[in-house]
PDB file of C-alpha atoms in Angstrom:
ATOM      1  CA  UNK C  21      97.309 112.808  88.178  1.00 57.00           C
ATOM      2  CA  UNK C  22      94.352 110.461  89.210  1.00 58.00           C
ATOM      3  CA  UNK C  23      93.187 110.203  85.245  1.00 64.00           C
ATOM      4  CA  UNK C  24      96.772 108.769  84.258  1.00 68.00           C
ATOM      5  CA  UNK C  25      96.198 106.670  86.671  1.00 73.00           C
ATOM      6  CA  UNK C  26      92.761 105.004  86.098  1.00 76.00           C
ATOM      7  CA  UNK C  27      92.884 105.998  82.246  1.00 81.00           C
ATOM      8  CA  UNK C  28      92.290 101.965  81.779  1.00 83.00           C
ATOM      9  CA  UNK C  29      89.640 101.970  83.927  1.00 87.00           C
ATOM     10  CA  UNK C  30      88.291 104.924  82.502  1.00 87.00           C
ATOM     11  CA  UNK C  31      88.503 103.554  78.913  1.00 88.00           C
ATOM     12  CA  UNK C  32      86.961 100.119  80.022  1.00 90.00           C
ATOM     13  CA  UNK C  33      84.035 101.768  81.875  1.00 92.00           C
ATOM     14  CA  UNK C  34      83.293 103.916  78.716  1.00 92.00           C
ATOM     15  CA  UNK C  35      83.624 101.169  76.242  1.00 93.00           C
ATOM     16  CA  UNK C  36      81.102  98.600  78.188  1.00 95.00           C
ATOM     17  CA  UNK C  37      78.757 101.591  79.055  1.00 95.00           C
ATOM     18  CA  UNK C  38      78.614 102.399  74.703  1.00 95.00           C
ATOM     19  CA  UNK C  39      78.382  98.513  74.129  1.00 96.00           C
ATOM     20  CA  UNK C  40      74.815  98.588  76.525  1.00 96.00           C
ATOM     21  CA  UNK C  41      73.366 101.984  74.884  1.00 96.00           C
ATOM     22  CA  UNK C  42      74.600 100.552  71.324  1.00 96.00           C
ATOM     23  CA  UNK C  43      72.328  97.715  72.271  1.00 96.00           C
ATOM     24  CA  UNK C  44      69.487  99.108  73.573  1.00 95.00           C
ATOM     25  CA  UNK C  45      69.093 101.399  70.712  1.00 94.00           C
ATOM     26  CA  UNK C  46      69.881  99.292  68.101  1.00 94.00           C
ATOM     27  CA  UNK C  47      67.704  95.804  69.471  1.00 93.00           C
ATOM     28  CA  UNK C  48      64.401  99.154  69.705  1.00 92.00           C
ATOM     29  CA  UNK C  49      65.215  99.493  66.267  1.00 91.00           C
ATOM     30  CA  UNK C  50      65.257  96.039  64.847  1.00 91.00           C
ATOM     31  CA  UNK C  51      62.141  95.292  66.706  1.00 87.00           C
ATOM     32  CA  UNK C  52      59.469  97.252  64.639  1.00 85.00           C
ATOM     33  CA  UNK C  53      60.298  94.350  61.679  1.00 85.00           C
ATOM     34  CA  UNK C  54      61.344  91.731  64.416  1.00 84.00           C
ATOM     35  CA  UNK C  55      59.201  91.583  66.831  1.00 81.00           C
ATOM     36  CA  UNK C  56      60.471  88.083  68.673  1.00 84.00           C
ATOM     37  CA  UNK C  57      63.807  89.466  69.579  1.00 88.00           C
ATOM     38  CA  UNK C  58      64.853  90.058  73.021  1.00 90.00           C
ATOM     39  CA  UNK C  59      65.689  93.291  73.971  1.00 92.00           C
ATOM     40  CA  UNK C  60      67.450  95.004  76.191  1.00 93.00           C
ATOM     41  CA  UNK C  61      66.300  98.744  77.981  1.00 91.00           C
ATOM     42  CA  UNK C  62      67.105 101.300  80.087  1.00 92.00           C
ATOM     43  CA  UNK C  63      66.562  99.538  82.796  1.00 92.00           C
ATOM     44  CA  UNK C  64      68.952  96.987  81.839  1.00 92.00           C
ATOM     45  CA  UNK C  65      71.706 100.456  81.564  1.00 93.00           C
ATOM     46  CA  UNK C  66      71.035 101.414  85.440  1.00 93.00           C
ATOM     47  CA  UNK C  67      71.161  98.003  86.566  1.00 93.00           C
ATOM     48  CA  UNK C  68      74.738  97.200  84.551  1.00 94.00           C
ATOM     49  CA  UNK C  69      75.657 100.586  86.091  1.00 94.00           C
ATOM     50  CA  UNK C  70      77.774  99.698  89.860  1.00 94.00           C
ATOM     51  CA  UNK C  71      80.229  97.719  87.288  1.00 94.00           C
ATOM     52  CA  UNK C  72      81.723 101.260  86.666  1.00 93.00           C
ATOM     53  CA  UNK C  73      82.169 102.275  90.691  1.00 94.00           C
ATOM     54  CA  UNK C  74      83.494  98.768  91.317  1.00 96.00           C
ATOM     55  CA  UNK C  75      86.365  99.146  88.109  1.00 94.00           C
ATOM     56  CA  UNK C  76      88.296 101.701  90.459  1.00 93.00           C
ATOM     57  CA  UNK C  77      87.729  99.311  93.619  1.00 94.00           C
ATOM     58  CA  UNK C  78      89.582  96.003  92.496  1.00 94.00           C
ATOM     59  CA  UNK C  79      93.601  97.223  93.312  1.00 91.00           C
ATOM     60  CA  UNK C  80      91.272  98.396  96.548  1.00 91.00           C
ATOM     61  CA  UNK C  81      90.214  95.137  96.921  1.00 92.00           C
ATOM     62  CA  UNK C  82      92.847  93.071  96.424  1.00 91.00           C
ATOM     63  CA  UNK C  83      92.424  92.379  93.290  1.00 93.00           C
ATOM     64  CA  UNK C  84      94.247  92.424  89.964  1.00 91.00           C
ATOM     65  CA  UNK C  85      93.687  96.097  87.916  1.00 85.00           C
ATOM     66  CA  UNK C  86      92.014  96.353  85.082  1.00 81.00           C
ATOM     67  CA  UNK C  87      95.805  97.164  83.454  1.00 73.00           C
ATOM     68  CA  UNK C  88      96.879  94.230  84.932  1.00 66.00           C
ATOM     69  CA  UNK C  89      95.717  91.306  82.109  1.00 63.00           C
ATOM     70  CA  UNK C  90      97.894  93.679  79.385  1.00 59.00           C
ATOM     71  CA  UNK C  91     100.866  93.300  81.614  1.00 62.00           C
ATOM     72  CA  UNK C  92     100.269  89.261  81.752  1.00 61.00           C
ATOM     73  CA  UNK C  93     100.853  87.578  78.673  1.00 61.00           C
ATOM     74  CA  UNK C  94      97.870  85.619  77.189  1.00 60.00           C
ATOM     75  CA  UNK C  95      95.561  86.702  80.539  1.00 72.00           C
ATOM     76  CA  UNK C  96      92.465  87.631  78.349  1.00 76.00           C
ATOM     77  CA  UNK C  97      93.029  85.230  74.698  1.00 82.00           C
ATOM     78  CA  UNK C  98      94.084  82.009  77.392  1.00 86.00           C
ATOM     79  CA  UNK C  99      90.676  83.037  79.003  1.00 90.00           C
ATOM     80  CA  UNK C 100      88.604  83.553  75.236  1.00 92.00           C
ATOM     81  CA  UNK C 101      90.307  80.210  73.929  1.00 93.00           C
ATOM     82  CA  UNK C 102      89.210  78.149  77.407  1.00 94.00           C
ATOM     83  CA  UNK C 103      85.250  79.951  76.866  1.00 96.00           C
ATOM     84  CA  UNK C 104      85.451  78.524  72.967  1.00 96.00           C
ATOM     85  CA  UNK C 105      85.968  75.091  74.491  1.00 96.00           C
ATOM     86  CA  UNK C 106      83.669  74.878  76.720  1.00 97.00           C
ATOM     87  CA  UNK C 107      80.859  76.854  74.058  1.00 96.00           C
ATOM     88  CA  UNK C 108      82.248  74.114  71.535  1.00 96.00           C
ATOM     89  CA  UNK C 109      81.274  71.373  73.866  1.00 96.00           C
ATOM     90  CA  UNK C 110      77.934  72.798  74.314  1.00 94.00           C
ATOM     91  CA  UNK C 111      77.042  72.654  70.436  1.00 94.00           C
ATOM     92  CA  UNK C 112      78.086  69.230  70.158  1.00 94.00           C
ATOM     93  CA  UNK C 113      76.004  67.754  73.018  1.00 94.00           C
ATOM     94  CA  UNK C 114      73.400  69.780  72.167  1.00 91.00           C
ATOM     95  CA  UNK C 115      73.208  70.714  69.040  1.00 90.00           C
ATOM     96  CA  UNK C 116      74.746  67.992  67.076  1.00 91.00           C
ATOM     97  CA  UNK C 117      73.994  64.528  68.809  1.00 91.00           C
ATOM     98  CA  UNK C 118      70.538  65.822  71.015  1.00 89.00           C
ATOM     99  CA  UNK C 119      69.455  68.171  68.040  1.00 85.00           C
ATOM    100  CA  UNK C 120      70.762  67.530  64.856  1.00 85.00           C
ATOM    101  CA  UNK C 121      67.536  68.250  63.044  1.00 88.00           C
ATOM    102  CA  UNK C 122      67.781  71.529  61.637  1.00 88.00           C
ATOM    103  CA  UNK C 123      65.231  74.032  62.988  1.00 86.00           C
ATOM    104  CA  UNK C 124      62.379  75.130  61.514  1.00 86.00           C
ATOM    105  CA  UNK C 125      62.467  78.770  63.621  1.00 86.00           C
ATOM    106  CA  UNK C 126      65.241  80.396  65.374  1.00 87.00           C
ATOM    107  CA  UNK C 127      65.411  79.054  68.658  1.00 88.00           C
ATOM    108  CA  UNK C 128      65.191  81.164  71.799  1.00 87.00           C
ATOM    109  CA  UNK C 129      69.147  81.218  72.386  1.00 90.00           C
ATOM    110  CA  UNK C 130      70.066  82.531  69.535  1.00 93.00           C
ATOM    111  CA  UNK C 131      69.302  85.694  68.122  1.00 93.00           C
ATOM    112  CA  UNK C 132      69.587  87.415  64.713  1.00 92.00           C
ATOM    113  CA  UNK C 133      73.278  88.357  63.314  1.00 94.00           C
ATOM    114  CA  UNK C 134      75.045  90.630  63.765  1.00 94.00           C
ATOM    115  CA  UNK C 135      72.329  91.928  66.607  1.00 95.00           C
ATOM    116  CA  UNK C 136      73.321  88.705  68.632  1.00 95.00           C
ATOM    117  CA  UNK C 137      76.855  90.329  69.552  1.00 96.00           C
ATOM    118  CA  UNK C 138      75.345  93.064  71.409  1.00 96.00           C
ATOM    119  CA  UNK C 139      72.973  91.791  72.728  1.00 96.00           C
ATOM    120  CA  UNK C 140      75.320  88.294  74.356  1.00 97.00           C
ATOM    121  CA  UNK C 141      78.536  90.365  74.871  1.00 96.00           C
ATOM    122  CA  UNK C 142      75.746  93.261  77.307  1.00 96.00           C
ATOM    123  CA  UNK C 143      74.382  89.892  78.960  1.00 95.00           C
ATOM    124  CA  UNK C 144      77.832  88.605  79.340  1.00 96.00           C
ATOM    125  CA  UNK C 145      78.615  91.974  81.247  1.00 96.00           C
ATOM    126  CA  UNK C 146      75.441  91.323  83.368  1.00 95.00           C
ATOM    127  CA  UNK C 147      76.248  88.141  83.939  1.00 95.00           C
ATOM    128  CA  UNK C 148      79.224  88.743  85.836  1.00 96.00           C
ATOM    129  CA  UNK C 149      78.647  91.473  87.677  1.00 96.00           C
ATOM    130  CA  UNK C 150      76.421  89.804  89.403  1.00 95.00           C
ATOM    131  CA  UNK C 151      77.589  86.330  89.253  1.00 94.00           C
ATOM    132  CA  UNK C 152      81.687  87.108  90.612  1.00 95.00           C
ATOM    133  CA  UNK C 153      82.414  91.037  90.187  1.00 96.00           C
ATOM    134  CA  UNK C 154      79.793  92.555  92.788  1.00 96.00           C
ATOM    135  CA  UNK C 155      80.304  89.613  95.712  1.00 95.00           C
ATOM    136  CA  UNK C 156      83.376  89.221  95.406  1.00 96.00           C
ATOM    137  CA  UNK C 157      84.320  93.287  95.418  1.00 96.00           C
ATOM    138  CA  UNK C 158      82.604  93.555  97.966  1.00 95.00           C
ATOM    139  CA  UNK C 159      83.295  90.916 100.177  1.00 95.00           C
ATOM    140  CA  UNK C 160      87.292  90.940 100.109  1.00 96.00           C
ATOM    141  CA  UNK C 161      87.078  95.039 100.381  1.00 95.00           C
ATOM    142  CA  UNK C 162      85.421  94.217 103.477  1.00 94.00           C
ATOM    143  CA  UNK C 163      87.972  92.422 104.389  1.00 93.00           C
ATOM    144  CA  UNK C 164      90.621  94.689 103.442  1.00 91.00           C
ATOM    145  CA  UNK C 165      89.180  97.594 105.231  1.00 89.00           C
ATOM    146  CA  UNK C 166      88.076  95.818 108.492  1.00 87.00           C
ATOM    147  CA  UNK C 167      90.029  93.058 108.952  1.00 84.00           C
ATOM    148  CA  UNK C 168      93.535  93.950 107.382  1.00 83.00           C
ATOM    149  CA  UNK C 169      93.355  91.428 104.837  1.00 81.00           C
ATOM    150  CA  UNK C 170      93.415  88.398 107.183  1.00 87.00           C
ATOM    151  CA  UNK C 171      90.975  86.511 105.717  1.00 87.00           C
ATOM    152  CA  UNK C 172      91.703  86.583 102.159  1.00 92.00           C
ATOM    153  CA  UNK C 173      92.731  82.909 101.904  1.00 92.00           C
ATOM    154  CA  UNK C 174      89.022  81.349 103.583  1.00 92.00           C
ATOM    155  CA  UNK C 175      87.198  84.320 101.580  1.00 93.00           C
ATOM    156  CA  UNK C 176      89.175  82.955  98.238  1.00 95.00           C
ATOM    157  CA  UNK C 177      88.188  79.512  99.056  1.00 94.00           C
ATOM    158  CA  UNK C 178      84.747  80.632 100.040  1.00 95.00           C
ATOM    159  CA  UNK C 179      84.157  82.857  96.792  1.00 95.00           C
ATOM    160  CA  UNK C 180      85.455  80.016  94.518  1.00 95.00           C
ATOM    161  CA  UNK C 181      82.961  77.365  95.813  1.00 95.00           C
ATOM    162  CA  UNK C 182      79.732  79.664  95.811  1.00 95.00           C
ATOM    163  CA  UNK C 183      80.647  81.132  92.805  1.00 94.00           C
ATOM    164  CA  UNK C 184      81.148  78.709  90.583  1.00 95.00           C
ATOM    165  CA  UNK C 185      77.758  76.797  91.835  1.00 94.00           C
ATOM    166  CA  UNK C 186      75.248  80.259  91.988  1.00 92.00           C
ATOM    167  CA  UNK C 187      74.657  80.102  87.860  1.00 91.00           C
ATOM    168  CA  UNK C 188      75.058  76.084  87.670  1.00 91.00           C
ATOM    169  CA  UNK C 189      72.393  75.832  90.378  1.00 90.00           C
ATOM    170  CA  UNK C 190      70.079  78.450  89.146  1.00 90.00           C
ATOM    171  CA  UNK C 191      70.065  77.136  85.380  1.00 87.00           C
ATOM    172  CA  UNK C 192      69.831  73.198  86.531  1.00 84.00           C
ATOM    173  CA  UNK C 193      69.048  71.748  83.340  1.00 83.00           C
ATOM    174  CA  UNK C 194      66.158  69.696  82.486  1.00 83.00           C
ATOM    175  CA  UNK C 195      66.130  65.687  80.630  1.00 79.00           C
ATOM    176  CA  UNK C 196      67.870  62.643  79.905  1.00 85.00           C
ATOM    177  CA  UNK C 197      70.328  62.479  83.088  1.00 91.00           C
ATOM    178  CA  UNK C 198      73.365  61.903  80.986  1.00 91.00           C
ATOM    179  CA  UNK C 199      73.056  65.751  79.733  1.00 91.00           C
ATOM    180  CA  UNK C 200      71.780  66.769  83.524  1.00 91.00           C
ATOM    181  CA  UNK C 201      75.498  65.263  84.445  1.00 92.00           C
ATOM    182  CA  UNK C 202      77.381  66.874  81.495  1.00 93.00           C
ATOM    183  CA  UNK C 203      75.490  70.376  81.384  1.00 93.00           C
ATOM    184  CA  UNK C 204      76.068  70.469  85.323  1.00 94.00           C
ATOM    185  CA  UNK C 205      80.019  69.607  85.370  1.00 94.00           C
ATOM    186  CA  UNK C 206      80.218  71.539  82.920  1.00 95.00           C
ATOM    187  CA  UNK C 207      78.392  75.008  84.285  1.00 95.00           C
ATOM    188  CA  UNK C 208      80.758  74.348  87.632  1.00 96.00           C
ATOM    189  CA  UNK C 209      84.054  74.309  85.554  1.00 96.00           C
ATOM    190  CA  UNK C 210      82.678  77.058  83.424  1.00 96.00           C
ATOM    191  CA  UNK C 211      82.555  78.826  86.813  1.00 96.00           C
ATOM    192  CA  UNK C 212      85.561  78.068  88.324  1.00 96.00           C
ATOM    193  CA  UNK C 213      88.271  79.467  85.955  1.00 96.00           C
ATOM    194  CA  UNK C 214      86.445  82.174  85.514  1.00 96.00           C
ATOM    195  CA  UNK C 215      86.633  82.842  89.135  1.00 96.00           C
ATOM    196  CA  UNK C 216      90.148  81.100  88.817  1.00 94.00           C
ATOM    197  CA  UNK C 217      91.155  83.756  85.780  1.00 92.00           C
ATOM    198  CA  UNK C 218      89.532  86.513  87.711  1.00 94.00           C
ATOM    199  CA  UNK C 219      92.242  86.490  90.798  1.00 93.00           C
ATOM    200  CA  UNK C 220      94.871  85.806  88.243  1.00 90.00           C
ATOM    201  CA  UNK C 221      94.107  88.260  85.687  1.00 90.00           C
ATOM    202  CA  UNK C 222      91.333  90.260  86.758  1.00 91.00           C
ATOM    203  CA  UNK C 223      88.013  90.938  85.605  1.00 93.00           C
ATOM    204  CA  UNK C 224      88.177  90.890  81.763  1.00 92.00           C
ATOM    205  CA  UNK C 225      89.884  86.967  81.724  1.00 92.00           C
ATOM    206  CA  UNK C 226      86.521  86.628  84.045  1.00 94.00           C
ATOM    207  CA  UNK C 227      84.749  88.405  81.423  1.00 95.00           C
ATOM    208  CA  UNK C 228      87.102  86.945  78.262  1.00 94.00           C
ATOM    209  CA  UNK C 229      86.246  82.990  79.693  1.00 96.00           C
ATOM    210  CA  UNK C 230      81.669  83.887  79.202  1.00 96.00           C
ATOM    211  CA  UNK C 231      82.432  85.649  75.912  1.00 97.00           C
ATOM    212  CA  UNK C 232      84.297  82.712  73.627  1.00 96.00           C
ATOM    213  CA  UNK C 233      81.423  80.213  74.881  1.00 97.00           C
ATOM    214  CA  UNK C 234      78.963  82.730  73.975  1.00 97.00           C
ATOM    215  CA  UNK C 235      81.136  83.358  71.012  1.00 97.00           C
ATOM    216  CA  UNK C 236      80.469  79.887  69.952  1.00 96.00           C
ATOM    217  CA  UNK C 237      77.738  78.909  71.757  1.00 95.00           C
ATOM    218  CA  UNK C 238      75.068  81.466  70.670  1.00 95.00           C
ATOM    219  CA  UNK C 239      76.831  83.692  67.817  1.00 96.00           C
ATOM    220  CA  UNK C 240      78.205  81.455  65.927  1.00 96.00           C
ATOM    221  CA  UNK C 241      75.621  78.516  66.052  1.00 95.00           C
ATOM    222  CA  UNK C 242      72.728  81.504  65.194  1.00 93.00           C
ATOM    223  CA  UNK C 243      74.505  82.586  61.758  1.00 94.00           C
ATOM    224  CA  UNK C 244      74.960  78.573  61.405  1.00 94.00           C
ATOM    225  CA  UNK C 245      70.902  78.688  62.146  1.00 93.00           C
ATOM    226  CA  UNK C 246      70.481  81.841  60.625  1.00 91.00           C
ATOM    227  CA  UNK C 247      72.120  81.257  56.783  1.00 91.00           C
ATOM    228  CA  UNK C 248      72.307  77.746  56.132  1.00 90.00           C
ATOM    229  CA  UNK C 249      68.909  75.987  58.964  1.00 83.00           C
ATOM    230  CA  UNK C 250      66.497  78.717  58.096  1.00 76.00           C
TER     231      UNK C 250
END
């Protein structure tokens, strides 16, 4: 039965779409009383839609299927933990060392809780779709169908390098030299670990690394600033 074969993909796809729709509706309900919050709109939902068919193509692209993470012990849990470590490092460097004084208003990288849970989880999906899932899946699919997997090892190396550098280059930091060095190395390391997690455990593991980082850096820090500093 096709339904049973792809049950995990159907469930995960439904969860992802529900998350995006909830973020859009929730944000638009909050904006009346809080005009400064960051909003997602229905265009964002359209941008996420390519994720759904790609979920079903992971195995065909010689990648772990969605249910692989359930078969390998601690796949997503270890990925989430690694992401949280990167989040704690950013917290120590940026908040404790560089900005120890209390914020007088919510900085732009934080949002009110619990809306922040939905916004940054949706944002993590968006980033992982375009920085990793699309290039990795498409190129490996092409290799599987046209070259019978002949160039997979070379593609893996190339994709590891490219996907590890895209985000750090696009978000290249400014400021003191030591901070630029830290942020660049940290960004490359986290993205490289996400690629490793993707290849070993699948898309959910790569997403879990980013969710772990966002949990500490965007969500828990936001709760602290909102409840303690403001």
